[in-house]
Short mmCIF file of C-alpha atoms in Angstrom, two decimals:
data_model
loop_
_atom_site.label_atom_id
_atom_site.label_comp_id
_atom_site.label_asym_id
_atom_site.label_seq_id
_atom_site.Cartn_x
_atom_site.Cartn_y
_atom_site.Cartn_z
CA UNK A 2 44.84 -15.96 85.62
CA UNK A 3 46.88 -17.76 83.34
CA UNK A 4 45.00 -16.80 80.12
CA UNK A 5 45.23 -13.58 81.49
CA UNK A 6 48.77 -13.35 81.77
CA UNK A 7 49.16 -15.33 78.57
CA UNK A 8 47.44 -12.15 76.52
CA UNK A 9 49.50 -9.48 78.73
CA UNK A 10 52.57 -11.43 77.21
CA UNK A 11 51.34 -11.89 73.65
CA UNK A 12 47.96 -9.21 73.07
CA UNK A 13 48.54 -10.72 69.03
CA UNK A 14 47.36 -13.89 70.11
CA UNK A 15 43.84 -14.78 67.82
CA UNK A 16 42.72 -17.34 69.49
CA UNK A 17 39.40 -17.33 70.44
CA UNK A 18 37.39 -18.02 74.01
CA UNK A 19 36.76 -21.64 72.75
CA UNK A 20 40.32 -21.89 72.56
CA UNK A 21 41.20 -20.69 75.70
CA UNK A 22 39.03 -22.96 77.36
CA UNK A 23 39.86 -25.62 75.82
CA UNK A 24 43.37 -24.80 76.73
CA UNK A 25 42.14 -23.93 80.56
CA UNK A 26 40.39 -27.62 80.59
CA UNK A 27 37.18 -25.58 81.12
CA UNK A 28 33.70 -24.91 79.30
CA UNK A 29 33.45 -21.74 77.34
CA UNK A 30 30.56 -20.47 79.62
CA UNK A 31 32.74 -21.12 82.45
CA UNK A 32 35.57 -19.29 81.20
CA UNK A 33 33.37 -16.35 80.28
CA UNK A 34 31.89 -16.44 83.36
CA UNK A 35 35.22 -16.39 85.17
CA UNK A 36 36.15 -13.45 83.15
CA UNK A 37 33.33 -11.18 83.99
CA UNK A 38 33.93 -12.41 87.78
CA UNK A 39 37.55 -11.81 88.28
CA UNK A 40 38.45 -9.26 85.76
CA UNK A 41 34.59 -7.06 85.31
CA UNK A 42 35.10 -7.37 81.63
CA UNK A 43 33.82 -9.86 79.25
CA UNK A 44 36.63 -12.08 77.66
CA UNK A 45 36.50 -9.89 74.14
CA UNK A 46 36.19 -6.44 76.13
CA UNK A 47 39.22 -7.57 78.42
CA UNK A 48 41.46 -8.51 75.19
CA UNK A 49 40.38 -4.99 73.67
CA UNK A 50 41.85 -3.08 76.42
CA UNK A 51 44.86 -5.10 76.58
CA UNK A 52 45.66 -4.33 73.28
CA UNK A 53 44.77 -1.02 73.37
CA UNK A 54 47.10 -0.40 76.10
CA UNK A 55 50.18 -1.90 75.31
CA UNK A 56 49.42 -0.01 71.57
CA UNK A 57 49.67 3.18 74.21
CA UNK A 58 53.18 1.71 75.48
CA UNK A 59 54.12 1.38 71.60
CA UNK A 60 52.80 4.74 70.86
CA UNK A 61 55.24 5.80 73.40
CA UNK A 62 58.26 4.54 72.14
CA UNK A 63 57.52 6.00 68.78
CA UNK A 64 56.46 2.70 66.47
CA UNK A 65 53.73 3.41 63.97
CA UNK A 66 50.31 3.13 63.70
CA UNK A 67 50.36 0.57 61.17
CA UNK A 68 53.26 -1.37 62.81
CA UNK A 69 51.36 -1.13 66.01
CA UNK A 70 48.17 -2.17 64.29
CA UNK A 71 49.42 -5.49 62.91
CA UNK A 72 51.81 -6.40 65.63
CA UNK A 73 48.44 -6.62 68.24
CA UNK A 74 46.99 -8.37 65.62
CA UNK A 75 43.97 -5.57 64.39
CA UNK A 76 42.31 -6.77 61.24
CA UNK A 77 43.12 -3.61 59.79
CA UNK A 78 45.31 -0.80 60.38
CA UNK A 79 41.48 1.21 60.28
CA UNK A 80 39.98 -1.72 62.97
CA UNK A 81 42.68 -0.68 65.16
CA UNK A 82 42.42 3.69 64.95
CA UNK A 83 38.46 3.32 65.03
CA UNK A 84 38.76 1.06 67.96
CA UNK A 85 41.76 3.81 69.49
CA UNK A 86 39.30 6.54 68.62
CA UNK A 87 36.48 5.45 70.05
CA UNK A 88 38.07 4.35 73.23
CA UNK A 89 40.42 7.34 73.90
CA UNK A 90 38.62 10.01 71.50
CA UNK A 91 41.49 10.57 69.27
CA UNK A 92 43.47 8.72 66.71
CA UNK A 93 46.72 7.28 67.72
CA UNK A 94 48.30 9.55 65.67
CA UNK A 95 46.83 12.47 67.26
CA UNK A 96 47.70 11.09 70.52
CA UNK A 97 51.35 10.62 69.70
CA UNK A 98 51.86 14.24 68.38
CA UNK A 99 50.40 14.98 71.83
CA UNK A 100 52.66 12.98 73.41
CA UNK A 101 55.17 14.20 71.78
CA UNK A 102 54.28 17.89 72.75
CA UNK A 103 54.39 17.25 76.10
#
C-alpha cells in the first residue's frame, strides 16, 4: 500500500521493482507477488495505468502531450502516445480535441 500510494503521488518515479522492495524491506518476488494479489496487476502493468491516468487528469486541464509525456516520466514523447493509443485507441491529442468538444 505504501508503494502504491507513493506512485499515485509521484507516477515520474523510475525506480524499478528491485527498488521498491528494497525500500518495502521485502524480496522482489514477494513484492510482485503482492502486487498481482492486492492490486490484479503486475507491478509494471499497475505503474502503466497510473500514469496513464493521471496523463488523462493532465489532458484535462489542457497541458501538452509532450509536457505530459516527460513529466510521468515516458522515455519518449512517442513511448507515451503509443502506450495512450494502444490503451484508449486514440492519441492524446485526439482525445483532448474530444474533450474539448464536449
Amino acid at each position: 500500500l505504501r508503494i502504491a500510494r507513493a506512485l499515485i503521488a509521484d507516477p515520474a518515479d523510475a525506480r524499478d521493482i528491485d527498488a521498491w522492495a528494497a525500500l518495502g524491506a521485502v524480496s522482489t518476488r514477494t513484492l510482485s507477488r503482492r502486487f498481482v494479489t492486492e492490486t490484479g496487476f503486475n507491478f509494471s502493468t499497475w505503474r502503466q495505468r497510473v500514469r496513464l491516468l493521471r496523463s488523462l487528469e493532465l489532458l484535462a486541464e489542457g497541458q501538452s502531450v509532450t509536457a505530459i509525456a516527460l513529466d510521468l516520466g515516458y522515455a519518449s514523447v512517442s513511448a507515451y502516445i503509443g502506450l495512450f493509443r494502444r490503451s484508449f485507441g486514440e492519441t492524446p491529442a485526439s482525445y483532448r480535441a474530444r474533450l474539448q468538444a464536449a
